[in-house]
Amino acid sequence: MEITLFIFILLTLLVLGTHIGVALGSSALVILLIFEGTNLTVISQQAFESINDYALAAIPFFILVGDIVMKGDLAKRLLDLADLILRRIHGGAAIAAMIVSVFFASISGSSVASTTALGKNVVNLLGEKGYPKRFIAGLVATGGTIGLLIPPSLSFILIGSMMGIPIIDLFTAGIVPGILQGVMLILVTWWISRKNRWESEFHNIKVTPKMIGERFKSSSGILFLPVLILGGIYLGIFTPTEAAAVAVFYALLLVIILKKTNMRGVWTMFKGALLQSGMVYLIIIGGALTAFMLQSLGLTQGLINLIAGSGLEAWQFLLITNLLIILLGLFLDGISVIVLVSPLLFPVAIAAGIDPIHFAVILTLNIEIAAVTPPVGLNLFVMSGLTKIPVEDVAKGVGPYYFVLIISLLLVTYFPQLSLVLLK
Amino acid sequence: NSETSGSEQETHEIIMTHELPESFFKHEYMEQFKELVEERSDGRLEVTIHPSGQLYTDGEAVQNLGTGSVHMVWPVSVHLEALADEYGVVNLPFSLEDETVLQDQQYREELTGLLDSFVEDNGIKILGLMRTAEGIILTNDREINDMQDLSGLKIRSVGGHVANELLGAYGATAVSMPATEITTSLSQGVIDGVNTSPDGWIDVVGSAASHGFVVPEMQIFTYSLAADKQWFESLPDDLQQIIQETLDELIVDQWEESIEMDKQFLEEVSNDFGEVVRVPEDEVAAWREKAKTVHESFEEKHPDAMKKFNEIRD
Amino acid sequence: MKLLSFIQDKFVIGVGVGFFVISAAWMIIEAISRQFFSKSFAISEEVVVFSLVWAILLTLGASGKKGFHVSLDLFTSKFRPRFLKLSNIFTCIVGICYAGFIMFAGIEYVQHLLRTGITSHSPLRLPMSYVFLAVPIGMFFLAMYYLQSFIKEIKSKGE
Ligand code: NA
Ligand code: NA
């Protein structure tokens, strides 16, 4: 009864265009106050504690790194390098863009940050070469999603801090699935370009080692960033959260050395990243209130008992879970989905004998899909904004890539080894 | 008269909370407490336990005593230092001895009374101490045999002034770090060691640490049984008495079981992946001597608390 | 209202960004100091997290003003102008109630923290009442943002 009412209020608020964080939080509040008589102090406390978390500090820092890289034109240098190297194959520039997306995933912690940072440059480069806008938009939107799977990753940080799983283990678990998916996306890009005969007049283009050398030099600064981030984490120089701050300072240093900004510009970038993070945090607060409500109603325990009593096998549970999360992902953004389902599904998954780390990777892949599925997909929105074409058209541009995402999801779901192989 | 008989019929809810999974023995003791007080009060006391931090973590719960959302919580005693610095006296190195606590009921009562006096102005009533565990220092691959081995190591501290200063006294650096980052940081070498408990070794750190080091009775960590003072005092006298007596009974059993469990956990680790070094009795004096600086700096800040604490012990 | 806007846009954001910079800088300082000088600060975790909590909460409203808070526009984009205006007004009211409610709950909690005098755990020993003040203050500015949007929506003529 309570849960039905909750869903009804939530849907009404969402349909009327209430901010997602506010919609989540206020529907939960209504239920808590009417049915549970929850103490006021508990509510304010939950709101505070949901963001009072060391690991979450990485969120604004990773958004900031993306901003700095974008404003400093660092992504463009990389893109030019990859484009030059691949100029002599079908769809060279498109493949270059996809490769840079995968590379960029090892710098950026979020898919939106990846998409935003690369978006404008890719649109310019591929636009000049005559690729259709719809395809370009779809490519960048999809490429951005790997940002969550390859470390560093906001999704893993969020799950790790909520569920108490070591973040570095989650990072490690994402590497193989991330690379696997990246390779598939690159191959599909090549296949689409070839089929459409895009950039097929390449036979007489000259590319000399000297040209490559020059571009390599100009992008060496940014090429070193993932080494710093991942090397720093895995060599034990700093924690995953600190890595985010180190990346900020390195990127800042880079753009200051390149004279792309001054102190005023730095301040503006900090401001921009902080305000963008507000979006994530408003959802985290609303999600925490929702999670608290679900727990107060005993829904988590009820669901565990239900699954345990139903005799569902792990694979069936995973199938249902995937469908459920994809359904949620149609309407909610990734952060909201994680915040909403983690407290509910992790205990159930563990009870069903599924490794929580494996489950975190599955959840993250679902979130990736959510970012590019209409009606609500943040990457779609970003690319729609950049290319000035409707969201539906961006989604159509994602077209063939949906297959890759679904296949990755199935592989990761039913081959836990992919996620766990790098962990002892 | 009718008024008292009315209040005697009334049922009183006790909302309790803790942050551990239900499989932990603190939860079992809360369950026992629930069963006993409900039975002894003929159902006039009604206990609700929120496990696993579902309502609050222990630190949050301490913060919320007095709001009516939680009535009783049994946090590690370090949490009470956030209300009164003097409370740290019970966390000082070598301040508690298992035998004394177990044997001497008067000592237990006086100690509880002293601790209670530190936080009563904050609206909190201390009803007793339970034993959390004996502290252990875990390291990744280097073995610790004597004091020099600790020098220069970066060790994740349990937190609180006292524990940090203690590590400093032996030349180690106390690192503060969220619990979720411990295992990683230890295996990656961000830190060299962790100050924790035997069950923390099994449940949190695992095989990321292969060496454990214990100085007998240097660190006996405790849980403080803390209640909302105003709420507690508003209960009818007989119910207050039932609660206090039930806790007094449980404390002794719990203390013994905790000692036993420390032993079991360390045996388990020794059989599995780790080695435990225990400082022999005749060397403990040297450790005690070095830890004096911690006592001295505490005494400087809180001479009164120190004096009263020593009086109780002697 | 003008003064409020000024406070919100210049002062509050400035303070928020300041806290954000402190948070980032302190994290680096801790990492470098621990790694290269074997010195770790017991206050680091609190400096980093509390600064960030303040930074974020203070600027939740500003974040909305810049249009960063996401909502579902699948349906609203198809609403008739008159109905859209009504739904916008409604969502603003929901926002005001939500932020206002947490603000009041927060004030109550701050009072409780003042009574007990509880402090943070690190050697900073910050009174938690001050730390927690970020909730009511932040929610006040979030509520103000929704109030301003509400007034703007009322004044605007539905085309
Ligand atoms: Na990433
Ligand atoms: Na979606």
Coordinates of C-alpha atoms in Angstrom, one line a residue, chain B residues 63-67 79 81-83 85 122 154 161 164 173-178 190, chain C residues 34-35 38-42 45 109 112-113 115-121 123 125 128:
Chain B
Q63 CA 24.6 12.4 18.3
N64 CA 20.9 11.7 18.3
L65 CA 20.4 10.6 21.9
G66 CA 18.0 13.2 23.2
T67 CA 16.0 13.7 20.0
H79 CA 32.6 8.1 20.2
E81 CA 35.1 11.6 23.4
A82 CA 33.2 13.7 21.0
L83 CA 31.0 14.8 23.9
D85 CA 37.4 15.0 26.1
N122 CA 25.3 16.5 27.4
K154 CA 52.2 4.7 8.8
H161 CA 43.4 11.6 20.5
N164 CA 46.8 8.6 17.8
T173 CA 52.6 7.9 12.2
A174 CA 48.9 7.7 12.9
V175 CA 46.9 8.0 9.7
S176 CA 43.2 8.8 9.6
M177 CA 41.5 7.0 6.8
P178 CA 37.9 5.9 6.1
V190 CA 49.6 3.7 1.1
Chain C
R34 CA 51.8 11.3 3.8
Q35 CA 53.7 9.9 0.8
S38 CA 55.6 10.4 6.3
K39 CA 53.3 12.8 8.1
S40 CA 49.5 12.3 8.1
F41 CA 47.1 14.8 9.5
A42 CA 44.4 13.4 11.7
E45 CA 39.3 13.6 6.5
Y109 CA 18.6 19.3 14.8
H112 CA 19.7 19.6 19.6
L113 CA 23.4 19.6 18.7
R115 CA 22.2 21.5 23.6
T116 CA 24.4 18.4 23.7
G117 CA 27.6 20.2 22.6
I118 CA 28.8 17.2 20.6
T119 CA 32.0 17.8 18.6
S120 CA 33.6 16.1 15.6
H121 CA 36.0 13.2 16.1
P123 CA 41.5 16.9 16.9
R125 CA 36.9 19.1 17.7
M128 CA 28.8 19.5 15.1

